[in-house]
CSV table of C-alpha atoms in Angstrom, one decimal:
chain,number,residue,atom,x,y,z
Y,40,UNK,CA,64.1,-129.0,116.1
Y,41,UNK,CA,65.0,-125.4,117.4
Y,42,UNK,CA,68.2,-124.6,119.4
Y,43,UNK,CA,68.1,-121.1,120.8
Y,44,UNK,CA,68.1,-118.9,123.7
Y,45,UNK,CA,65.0,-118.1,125.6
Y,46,UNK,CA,65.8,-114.5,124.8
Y,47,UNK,CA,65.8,-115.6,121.3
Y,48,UNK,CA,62.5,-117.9,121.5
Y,49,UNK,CA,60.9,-114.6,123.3
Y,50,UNK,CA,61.7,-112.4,119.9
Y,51,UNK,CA,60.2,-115.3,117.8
Y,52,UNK,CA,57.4,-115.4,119.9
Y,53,UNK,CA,57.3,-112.0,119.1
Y,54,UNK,CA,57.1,-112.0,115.3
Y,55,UNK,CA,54.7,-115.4,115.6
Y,56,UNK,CA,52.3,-113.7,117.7
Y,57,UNK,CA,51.9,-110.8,114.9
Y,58,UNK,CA,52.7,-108.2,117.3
Y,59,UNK,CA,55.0,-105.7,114.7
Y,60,UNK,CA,56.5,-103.2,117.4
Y,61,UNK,CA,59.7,-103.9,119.9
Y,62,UNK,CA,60.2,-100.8,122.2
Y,63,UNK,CA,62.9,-101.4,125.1
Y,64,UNK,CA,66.2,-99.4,126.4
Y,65,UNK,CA,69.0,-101.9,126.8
Y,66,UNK,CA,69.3,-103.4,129.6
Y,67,UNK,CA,71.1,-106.7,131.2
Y,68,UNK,CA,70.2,-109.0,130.8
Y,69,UNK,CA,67.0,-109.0,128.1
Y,70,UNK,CA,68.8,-106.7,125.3
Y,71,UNK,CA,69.8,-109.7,123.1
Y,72,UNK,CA,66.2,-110.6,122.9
Y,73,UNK,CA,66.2,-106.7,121.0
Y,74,UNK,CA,69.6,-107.6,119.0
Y,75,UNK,CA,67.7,-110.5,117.2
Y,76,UNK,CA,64.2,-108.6,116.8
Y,77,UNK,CA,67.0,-105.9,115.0
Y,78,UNK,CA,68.5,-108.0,112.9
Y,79,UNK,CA,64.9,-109.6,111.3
Y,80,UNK,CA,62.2,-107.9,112.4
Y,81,UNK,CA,62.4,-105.3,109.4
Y,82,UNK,CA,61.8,-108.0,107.1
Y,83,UNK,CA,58.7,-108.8,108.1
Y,84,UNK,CA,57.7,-105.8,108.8
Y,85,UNK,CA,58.1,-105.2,112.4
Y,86,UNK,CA,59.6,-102.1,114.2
Y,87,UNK,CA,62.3,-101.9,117.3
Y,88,UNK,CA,62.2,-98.9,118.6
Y,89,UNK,CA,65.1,-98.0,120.8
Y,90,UNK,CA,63.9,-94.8,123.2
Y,91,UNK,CA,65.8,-92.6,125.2
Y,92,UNK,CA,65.4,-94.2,128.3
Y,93,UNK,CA,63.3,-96.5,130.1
Y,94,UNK,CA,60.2,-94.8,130.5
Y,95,UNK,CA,60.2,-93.6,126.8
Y,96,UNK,CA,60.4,-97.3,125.7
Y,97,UNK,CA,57.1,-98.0,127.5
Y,98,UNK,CA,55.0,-94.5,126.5
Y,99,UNK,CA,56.2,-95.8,122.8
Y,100,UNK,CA,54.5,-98.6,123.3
Y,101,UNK,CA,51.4,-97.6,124.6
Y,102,UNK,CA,51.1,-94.9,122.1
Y,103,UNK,CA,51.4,-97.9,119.6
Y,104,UNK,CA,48.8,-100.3,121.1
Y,105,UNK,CA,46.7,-96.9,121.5
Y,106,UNK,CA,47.2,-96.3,117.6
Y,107,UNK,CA,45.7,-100.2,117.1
Y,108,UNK,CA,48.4,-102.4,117.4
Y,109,UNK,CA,49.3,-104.5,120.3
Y,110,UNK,CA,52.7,-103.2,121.6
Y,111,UNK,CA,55.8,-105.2,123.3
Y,112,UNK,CA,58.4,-103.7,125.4
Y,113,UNK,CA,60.9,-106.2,127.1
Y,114,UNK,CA,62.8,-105.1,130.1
Y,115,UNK,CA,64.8,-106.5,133.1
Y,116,UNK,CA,64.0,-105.4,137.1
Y,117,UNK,CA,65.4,-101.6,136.6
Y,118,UNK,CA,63.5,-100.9,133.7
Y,119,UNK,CA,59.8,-102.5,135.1
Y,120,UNK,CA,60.2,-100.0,137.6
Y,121,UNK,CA,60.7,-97.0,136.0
Y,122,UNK,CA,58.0,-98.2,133.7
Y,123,UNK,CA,55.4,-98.2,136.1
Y,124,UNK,CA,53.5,-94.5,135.6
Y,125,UNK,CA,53.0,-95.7,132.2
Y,126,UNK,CA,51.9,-99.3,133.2
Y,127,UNK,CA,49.4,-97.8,135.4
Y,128,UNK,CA,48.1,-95.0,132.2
Y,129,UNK,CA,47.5,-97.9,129.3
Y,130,UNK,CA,45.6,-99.8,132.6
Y,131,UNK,CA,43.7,-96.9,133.2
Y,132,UNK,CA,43.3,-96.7,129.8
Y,133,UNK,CA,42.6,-100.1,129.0
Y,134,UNK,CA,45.3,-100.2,126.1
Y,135,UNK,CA,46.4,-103.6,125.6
Y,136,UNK,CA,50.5,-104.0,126.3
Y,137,UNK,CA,52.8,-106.8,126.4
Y,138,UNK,CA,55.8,-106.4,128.8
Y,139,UNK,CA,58.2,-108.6,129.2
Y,140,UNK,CA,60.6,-108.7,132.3
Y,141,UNK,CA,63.6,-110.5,132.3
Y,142,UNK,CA,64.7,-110.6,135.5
Y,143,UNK,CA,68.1,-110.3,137.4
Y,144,UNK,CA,70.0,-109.8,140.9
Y,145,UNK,CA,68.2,-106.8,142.6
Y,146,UNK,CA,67.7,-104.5,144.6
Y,147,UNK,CA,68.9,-101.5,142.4
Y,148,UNK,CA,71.8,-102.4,139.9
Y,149,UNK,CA,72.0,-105.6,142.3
Y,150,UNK,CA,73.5,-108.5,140.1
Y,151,UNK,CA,72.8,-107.8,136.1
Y,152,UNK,CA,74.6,-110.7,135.1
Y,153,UNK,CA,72.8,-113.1,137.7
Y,154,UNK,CA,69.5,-114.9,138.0
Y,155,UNK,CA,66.9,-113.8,140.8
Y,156,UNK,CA,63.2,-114.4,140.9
Y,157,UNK,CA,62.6,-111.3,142.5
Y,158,UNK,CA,59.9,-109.1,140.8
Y,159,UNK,CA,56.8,-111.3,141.2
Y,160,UNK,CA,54.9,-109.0,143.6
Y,161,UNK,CA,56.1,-106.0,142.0
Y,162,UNK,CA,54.8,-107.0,138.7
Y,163,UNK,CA,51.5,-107.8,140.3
Y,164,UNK,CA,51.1,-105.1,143.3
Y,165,UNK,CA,53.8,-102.3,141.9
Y,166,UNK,CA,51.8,-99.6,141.1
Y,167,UNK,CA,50.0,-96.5,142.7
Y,168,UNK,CA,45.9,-97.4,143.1
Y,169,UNK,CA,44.9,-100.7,142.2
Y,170,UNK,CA,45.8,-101.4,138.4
Y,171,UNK,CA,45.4,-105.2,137.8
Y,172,UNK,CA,47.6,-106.4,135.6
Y,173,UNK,CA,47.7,-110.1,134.2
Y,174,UNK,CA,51.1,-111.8,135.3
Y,175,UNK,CA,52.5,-115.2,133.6
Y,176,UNK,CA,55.7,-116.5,134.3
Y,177,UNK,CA,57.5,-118.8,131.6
Y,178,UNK,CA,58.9,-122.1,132.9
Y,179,UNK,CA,61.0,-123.3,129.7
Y,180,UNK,CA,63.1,-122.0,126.4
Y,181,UNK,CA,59.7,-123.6,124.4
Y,182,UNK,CA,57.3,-122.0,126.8
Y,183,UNK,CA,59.3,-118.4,126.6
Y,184,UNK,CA,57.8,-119.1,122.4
Y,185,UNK,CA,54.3,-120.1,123.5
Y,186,UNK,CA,54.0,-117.5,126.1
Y,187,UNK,CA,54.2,-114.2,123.5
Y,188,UNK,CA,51.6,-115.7,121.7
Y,189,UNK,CA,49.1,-116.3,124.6
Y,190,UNK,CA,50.4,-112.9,126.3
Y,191,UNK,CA,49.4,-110.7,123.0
Y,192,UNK,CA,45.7,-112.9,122.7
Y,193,UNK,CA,45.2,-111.5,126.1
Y,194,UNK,CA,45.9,-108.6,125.7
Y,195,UNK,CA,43.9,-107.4,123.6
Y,196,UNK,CA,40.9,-109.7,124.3
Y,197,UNK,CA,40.9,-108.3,127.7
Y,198,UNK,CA,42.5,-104.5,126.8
Y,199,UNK,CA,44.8,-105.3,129.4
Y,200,UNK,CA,48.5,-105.4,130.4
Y,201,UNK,CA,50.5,-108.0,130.5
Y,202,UNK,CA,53.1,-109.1,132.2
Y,203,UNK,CA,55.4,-112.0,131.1
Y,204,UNK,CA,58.3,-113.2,133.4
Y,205,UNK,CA,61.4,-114.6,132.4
Y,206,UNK,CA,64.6,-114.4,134.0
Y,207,UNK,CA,68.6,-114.3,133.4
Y,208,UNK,CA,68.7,-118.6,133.9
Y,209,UNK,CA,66.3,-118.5,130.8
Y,210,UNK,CA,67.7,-115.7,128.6
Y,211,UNK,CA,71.2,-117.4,128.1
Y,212,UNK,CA,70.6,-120.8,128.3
Y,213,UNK,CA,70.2,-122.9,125.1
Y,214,UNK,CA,67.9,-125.5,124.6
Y,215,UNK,CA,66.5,-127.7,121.9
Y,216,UNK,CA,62.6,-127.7,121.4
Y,217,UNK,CA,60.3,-128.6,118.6
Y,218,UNK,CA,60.2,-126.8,115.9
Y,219,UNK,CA,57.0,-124.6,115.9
Y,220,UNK,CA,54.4,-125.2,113.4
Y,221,UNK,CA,52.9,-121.9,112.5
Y,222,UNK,CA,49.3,-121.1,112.5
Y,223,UNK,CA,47.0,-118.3,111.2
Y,224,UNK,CA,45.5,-118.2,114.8
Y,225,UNK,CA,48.5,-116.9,116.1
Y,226,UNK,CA,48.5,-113.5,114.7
Y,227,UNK,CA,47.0,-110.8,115.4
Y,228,UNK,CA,43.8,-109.7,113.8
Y,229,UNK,CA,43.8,-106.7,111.0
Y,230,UNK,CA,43.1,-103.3,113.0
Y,231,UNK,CA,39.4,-102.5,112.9
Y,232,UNK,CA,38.7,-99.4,110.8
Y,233,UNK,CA,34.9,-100.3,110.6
Y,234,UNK,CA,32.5,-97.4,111.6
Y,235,UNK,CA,31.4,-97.3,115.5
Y,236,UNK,CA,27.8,-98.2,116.0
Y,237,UNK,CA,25.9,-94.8,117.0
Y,238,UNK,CA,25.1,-94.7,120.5
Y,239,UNK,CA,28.2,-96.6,121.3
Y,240,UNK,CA,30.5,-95.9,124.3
Y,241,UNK,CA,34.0,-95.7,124.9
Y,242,UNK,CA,33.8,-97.8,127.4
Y,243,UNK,CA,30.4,-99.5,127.4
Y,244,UNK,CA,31.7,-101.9,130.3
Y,245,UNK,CA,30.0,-105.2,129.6
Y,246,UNK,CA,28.4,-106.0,133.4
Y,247,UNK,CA,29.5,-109.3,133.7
Y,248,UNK,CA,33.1,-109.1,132.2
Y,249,UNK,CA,34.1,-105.6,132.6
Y,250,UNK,CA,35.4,-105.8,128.9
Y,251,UNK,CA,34.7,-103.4,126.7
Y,252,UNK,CA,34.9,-102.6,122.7
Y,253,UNK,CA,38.2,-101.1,121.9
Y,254,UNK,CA,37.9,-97.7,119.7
Y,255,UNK,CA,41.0,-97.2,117.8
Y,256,UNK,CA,41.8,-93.8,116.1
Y,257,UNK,CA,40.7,-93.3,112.9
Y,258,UNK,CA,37.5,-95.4,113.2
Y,259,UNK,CA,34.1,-93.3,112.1
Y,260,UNK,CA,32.2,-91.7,114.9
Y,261,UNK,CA,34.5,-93.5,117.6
Y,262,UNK,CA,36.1,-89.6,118.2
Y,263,UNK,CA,37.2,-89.3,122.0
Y,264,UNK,CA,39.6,-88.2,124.4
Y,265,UNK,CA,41.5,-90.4,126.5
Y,266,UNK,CA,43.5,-89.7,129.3
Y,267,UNK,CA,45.3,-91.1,132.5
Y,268,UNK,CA,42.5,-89.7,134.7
Y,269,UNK,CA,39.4,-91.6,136.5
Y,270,UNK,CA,36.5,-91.4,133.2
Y,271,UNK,CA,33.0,-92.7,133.0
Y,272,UNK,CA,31.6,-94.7,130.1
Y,273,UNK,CA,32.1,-91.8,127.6
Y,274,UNK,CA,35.6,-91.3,128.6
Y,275,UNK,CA,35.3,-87.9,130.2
Y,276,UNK,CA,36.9,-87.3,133.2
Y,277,UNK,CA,34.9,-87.8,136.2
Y,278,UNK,CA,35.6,-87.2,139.9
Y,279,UNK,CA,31.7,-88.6,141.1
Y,280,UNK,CA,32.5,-91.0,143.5
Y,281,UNK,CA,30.4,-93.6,142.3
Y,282,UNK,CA,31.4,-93.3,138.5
Y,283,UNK,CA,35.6,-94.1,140.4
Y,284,UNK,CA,34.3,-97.1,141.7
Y,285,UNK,CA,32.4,-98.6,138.4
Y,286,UNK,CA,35.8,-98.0,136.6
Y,287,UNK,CA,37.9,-100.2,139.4
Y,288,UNK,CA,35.3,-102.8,139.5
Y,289,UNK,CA,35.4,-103.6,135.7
Y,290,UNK,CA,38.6,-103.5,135.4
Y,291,UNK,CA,39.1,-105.8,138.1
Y,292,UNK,CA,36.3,-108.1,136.9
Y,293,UNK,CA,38.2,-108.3,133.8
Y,294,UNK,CA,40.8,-110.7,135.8
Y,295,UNK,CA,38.0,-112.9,136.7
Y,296,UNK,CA,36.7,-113.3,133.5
Y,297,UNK,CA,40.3,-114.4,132.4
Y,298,UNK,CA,40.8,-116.5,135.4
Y,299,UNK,CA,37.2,-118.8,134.6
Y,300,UNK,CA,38.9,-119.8,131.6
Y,301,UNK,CA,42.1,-121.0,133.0
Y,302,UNK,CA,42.4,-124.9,133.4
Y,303,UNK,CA,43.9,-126.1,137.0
Y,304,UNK,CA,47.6,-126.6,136.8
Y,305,UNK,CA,49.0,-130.4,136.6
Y,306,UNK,CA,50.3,-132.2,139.4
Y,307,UNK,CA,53.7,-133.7,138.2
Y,308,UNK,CA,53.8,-137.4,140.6
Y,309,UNK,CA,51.1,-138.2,142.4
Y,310,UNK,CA,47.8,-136.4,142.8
Y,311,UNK,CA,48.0,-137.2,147.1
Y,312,UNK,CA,50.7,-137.4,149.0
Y,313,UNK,CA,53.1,-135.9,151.9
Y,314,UNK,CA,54.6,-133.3,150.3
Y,315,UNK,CA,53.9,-130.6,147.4
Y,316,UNK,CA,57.0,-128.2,145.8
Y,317,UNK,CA,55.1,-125.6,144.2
Y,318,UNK,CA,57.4,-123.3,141.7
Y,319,UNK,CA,57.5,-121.1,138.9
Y,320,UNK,CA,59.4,-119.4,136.5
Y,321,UNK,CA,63.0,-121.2,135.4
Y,322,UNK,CA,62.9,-123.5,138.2
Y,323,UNK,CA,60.4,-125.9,136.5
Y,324,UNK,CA,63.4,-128.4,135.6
Y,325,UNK,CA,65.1,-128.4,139.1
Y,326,UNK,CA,61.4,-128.6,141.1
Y,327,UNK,CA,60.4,-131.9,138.6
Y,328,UNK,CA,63.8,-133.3,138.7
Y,329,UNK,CA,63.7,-133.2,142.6
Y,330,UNK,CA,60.1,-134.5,142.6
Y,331,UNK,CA,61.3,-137.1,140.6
Y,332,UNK,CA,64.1,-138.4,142.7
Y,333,UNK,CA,62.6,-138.2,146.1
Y,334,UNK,CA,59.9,-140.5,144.6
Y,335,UNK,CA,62.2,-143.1,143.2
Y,336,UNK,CA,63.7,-142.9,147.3
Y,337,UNK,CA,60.0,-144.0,148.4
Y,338,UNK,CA,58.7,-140.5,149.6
Y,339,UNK,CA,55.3,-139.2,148.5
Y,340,UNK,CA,56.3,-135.8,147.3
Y,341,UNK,CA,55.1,-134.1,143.7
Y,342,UNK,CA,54.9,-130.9,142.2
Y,343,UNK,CA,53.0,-128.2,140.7
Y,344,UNK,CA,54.1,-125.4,138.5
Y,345,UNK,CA,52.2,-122.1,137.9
Y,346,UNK,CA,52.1,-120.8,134.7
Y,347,UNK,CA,49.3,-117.8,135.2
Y,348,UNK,CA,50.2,-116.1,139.0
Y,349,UNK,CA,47.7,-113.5,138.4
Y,350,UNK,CA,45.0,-114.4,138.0
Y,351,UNK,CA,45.7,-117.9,139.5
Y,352,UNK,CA,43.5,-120.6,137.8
Y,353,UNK,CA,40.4,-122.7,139.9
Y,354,UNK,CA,41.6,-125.6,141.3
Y,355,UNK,CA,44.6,-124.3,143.4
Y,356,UNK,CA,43.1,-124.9,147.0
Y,357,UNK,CA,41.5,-128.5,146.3
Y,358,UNK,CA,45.6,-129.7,145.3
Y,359,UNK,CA,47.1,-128.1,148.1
Y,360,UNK,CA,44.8,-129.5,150.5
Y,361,UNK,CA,45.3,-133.1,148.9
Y,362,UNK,CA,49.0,-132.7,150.4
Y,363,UNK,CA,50.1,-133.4,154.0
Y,364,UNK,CA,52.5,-130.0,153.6
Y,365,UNK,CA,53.2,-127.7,150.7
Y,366,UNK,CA,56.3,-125.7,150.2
Y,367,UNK,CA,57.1,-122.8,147.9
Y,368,UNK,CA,60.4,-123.3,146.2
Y,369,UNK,CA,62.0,-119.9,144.8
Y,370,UNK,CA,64.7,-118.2,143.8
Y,371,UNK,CA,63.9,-114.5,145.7
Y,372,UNK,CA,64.6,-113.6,149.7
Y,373,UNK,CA,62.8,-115.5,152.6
Y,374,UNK,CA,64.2,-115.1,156.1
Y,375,UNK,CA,65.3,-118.4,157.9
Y,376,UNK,CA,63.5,-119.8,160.9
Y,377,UNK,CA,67.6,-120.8,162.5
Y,378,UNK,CA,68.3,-117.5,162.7
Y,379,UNK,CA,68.1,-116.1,165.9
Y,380,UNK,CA,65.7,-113.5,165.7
Y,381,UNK,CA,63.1,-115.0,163.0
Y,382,UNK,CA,60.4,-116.8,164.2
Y,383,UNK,CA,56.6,-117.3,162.8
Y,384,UNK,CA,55.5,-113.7,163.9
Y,385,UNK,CA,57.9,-111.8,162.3
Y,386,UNK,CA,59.2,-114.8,158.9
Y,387,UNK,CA,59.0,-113.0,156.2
Y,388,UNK,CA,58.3,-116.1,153.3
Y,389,UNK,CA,59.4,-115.7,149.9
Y,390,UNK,CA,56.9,-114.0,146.8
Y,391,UNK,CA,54.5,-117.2,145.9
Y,392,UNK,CA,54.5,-118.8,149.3
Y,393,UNK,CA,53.2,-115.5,150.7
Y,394,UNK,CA,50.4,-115.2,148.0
Y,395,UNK,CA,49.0,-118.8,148.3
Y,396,UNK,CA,49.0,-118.4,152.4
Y,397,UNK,CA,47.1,-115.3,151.9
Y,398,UNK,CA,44.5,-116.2,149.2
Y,399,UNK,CA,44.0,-120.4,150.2
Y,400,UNK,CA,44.8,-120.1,153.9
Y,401,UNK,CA,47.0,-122.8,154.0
Y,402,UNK,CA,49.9,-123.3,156.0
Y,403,UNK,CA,52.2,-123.3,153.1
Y,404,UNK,CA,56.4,-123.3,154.2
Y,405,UNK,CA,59.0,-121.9,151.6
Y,406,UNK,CA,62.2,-122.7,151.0
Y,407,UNK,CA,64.6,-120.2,148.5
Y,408,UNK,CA,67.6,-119.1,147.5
Y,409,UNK,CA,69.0,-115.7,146.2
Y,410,UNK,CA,72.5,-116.2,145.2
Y,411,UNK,CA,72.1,-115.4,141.9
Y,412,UNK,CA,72.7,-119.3,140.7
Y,413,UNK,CA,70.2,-121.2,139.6
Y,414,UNK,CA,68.6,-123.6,142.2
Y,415,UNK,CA,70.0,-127.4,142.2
Y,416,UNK,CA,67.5,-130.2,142.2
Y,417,UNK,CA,69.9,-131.6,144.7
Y,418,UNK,CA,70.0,-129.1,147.0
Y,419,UNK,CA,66.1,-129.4,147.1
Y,420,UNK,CA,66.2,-132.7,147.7
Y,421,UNK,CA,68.2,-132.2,150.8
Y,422,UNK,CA,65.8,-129.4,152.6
Y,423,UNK,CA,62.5,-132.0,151.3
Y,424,UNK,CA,64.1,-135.0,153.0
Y,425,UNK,CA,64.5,-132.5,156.0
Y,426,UNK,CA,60.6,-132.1,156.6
């Protein structure tokens, strides 16, 4: 077995995945995820980079995955903010990136040193113009190992961003989980120098997918400029208005491609019942634990974590619908119905229960907590045995 950190399991999921450069400014509380990748990445190879500042960290990056690699740059709430120009350039771009966020206490400085679940819609909608990113959320110290690995084949399958969630709860704790047992398939595949077909595009959009093949500098006849501006198909900047909305469509067709691949998510308990706590992130343990024990007390409750938030995988709306009520349970902000001025016009319900109302229409309640603890299967007990 493995004891580590879920900082630590994210900078060995790191060097399994074959991604080789690390660029971050330090920042509570995902810098000790850097302080390991320091201390053994150069002997394999790999690269941190520490930039100037924020923003710096992420253009490193880019201009890394741009040069043929596939790039990493791990941050906490602060730092995905300022990050965000250049998040929107390698989308616009199409340059695969791997972000991870580790996130804390917020707004601004907020809490550093305390857990919070409060960058979900940020790291899906936080952006100027629509730049669809993919967002996954790790649920365990093993999964925060898994999840590089997945998060760097995506990326550059799809020339795409994304985004990887973790959060304080996960970065200190320690945990035993099997030790890994490495495979080829893992890494990342030699950078392809091989000449560009003539007649090929920059970005021949495939019709179906939106994916297209990904020059990298240095390849024969794939010479082109690239910039953060609307292109068409040759990469030259274009202001038709048509030529806009082909380049918005593929890239959002890209996120459907990814999300016909992705299996349903498991129902922990039974498949039908009264109740549903759907959760994700940290809160996995809690959720299950709390599933677990209302069961044993006779109550038909179960649960269902999300691993992929965007895109969310087929299947969603036929569980939630197999439940008499569903409830998000969270660690971010959601106003409560006893105070005196909130009622259902003006609720405001916390990140996931607000995305699964929208996109399944269903009536879906929320409970959360933003104290910057981690949430107690007891105390979700408590508020389930309420409904």
């Amino acid at each position: 077995q493995v004891v580590g950190s879920g900082n630590t399991a994210i900078a060995l999921g790191v060097r399994a995945a074959g991604m080789d450069i690390c660029a971050m400014y330090p920042i509570t509380p995902a810098t000790s995820a850097s302080h390991y990748l320091s201390e053994c990445f150069e002997k394999v190879g790999g690269l941190v980079h520490q930039a100037e500042d924020e923003i710096a960290a992420c253009a490193f990056a880019i201009g890394a995955s741009y040069a043929g690699r596939c790039a990493v740059t791990i941050t906490s709430g602060p730092g995905y903010s300022l990050k965000q120009e250049g998040i929107g350039l390698a989308v616009m771009a199409e340059i695969p990136l791997v972000i991870v966020n580790v996130q804390r206490g917020g707004p601004s400085t907020g809490q550093p040193t305390k857990v919070e679940q409060g960058d979900l819609l940020t790291s899906i909608y936080g952006s100027h113009g629509d730049a669809p990113k993919v967002v996954m959320a790790v649920s365990s110290i093993e999964d925060c190992f898994y999840s590089m690995i997945t998060a760097r084949k995506i990326a550059e399958t799809f020339n795409m961003v994304v985004v990887v969630l973790s959060d304080a709860s996960l970065s200190t704790a320690q945990q035993p989980f099997a030790r890994p047992q490495f495979s080829e398939e893992w890494l990342a595949p030699p950078i392809d120098q091989s000449p560009v077909p003539e007649g090929a595009k920059p970005y021949d959009w495939d019709p179906v997918t939106g994916i297209a093949r990904r020059f990298v500098p240095g390849q024969p006849g794939g010479m082109h400029t690239i910039t953060g501006l609307a292109h068409d198909r040759m990469s030259k900047v274009a202001y038709d208005p048509s030529i806009n909305e082909e380049g918005l469509r593929m890239r959002s067709l890209k996120l459907a491609a990814l999300q016909k691949t992705l299996m349903p998510p498991e129902v922990y308990g039974g498949e039908h019942g009264d109740l549903l706590l759907v959760g994700w992130g940290s809160t996995m343990g809690a959720i299950e634990e709390a599933a677990t024990r209302l069961r044993a007390d006779g109550l038909a409750a179960s649960s269902m974590h999300l691993r992929f938030i965007q895109p969310m995988p087929s299947g969603i709306r036929e569980i939630l619908k197999r439940f008499r009520q569903v409830m998000t349970i969270e660690g971010n902000w959601s106003d409560k119905l006893e105070d005196e001025l909130i009622d259902e016009d003006n609720r405001r319900y916390s990140a996931l229960a607000m995305m699964l109302r929208s996109r399944y229409l269903v009536a879906v309640d929320c409970w959360s907590e933003a104290r910057g603890q981690p949430i107690k299967p007891g105390d979700i007990c408590r508020v389930a045995r309420a409904k």
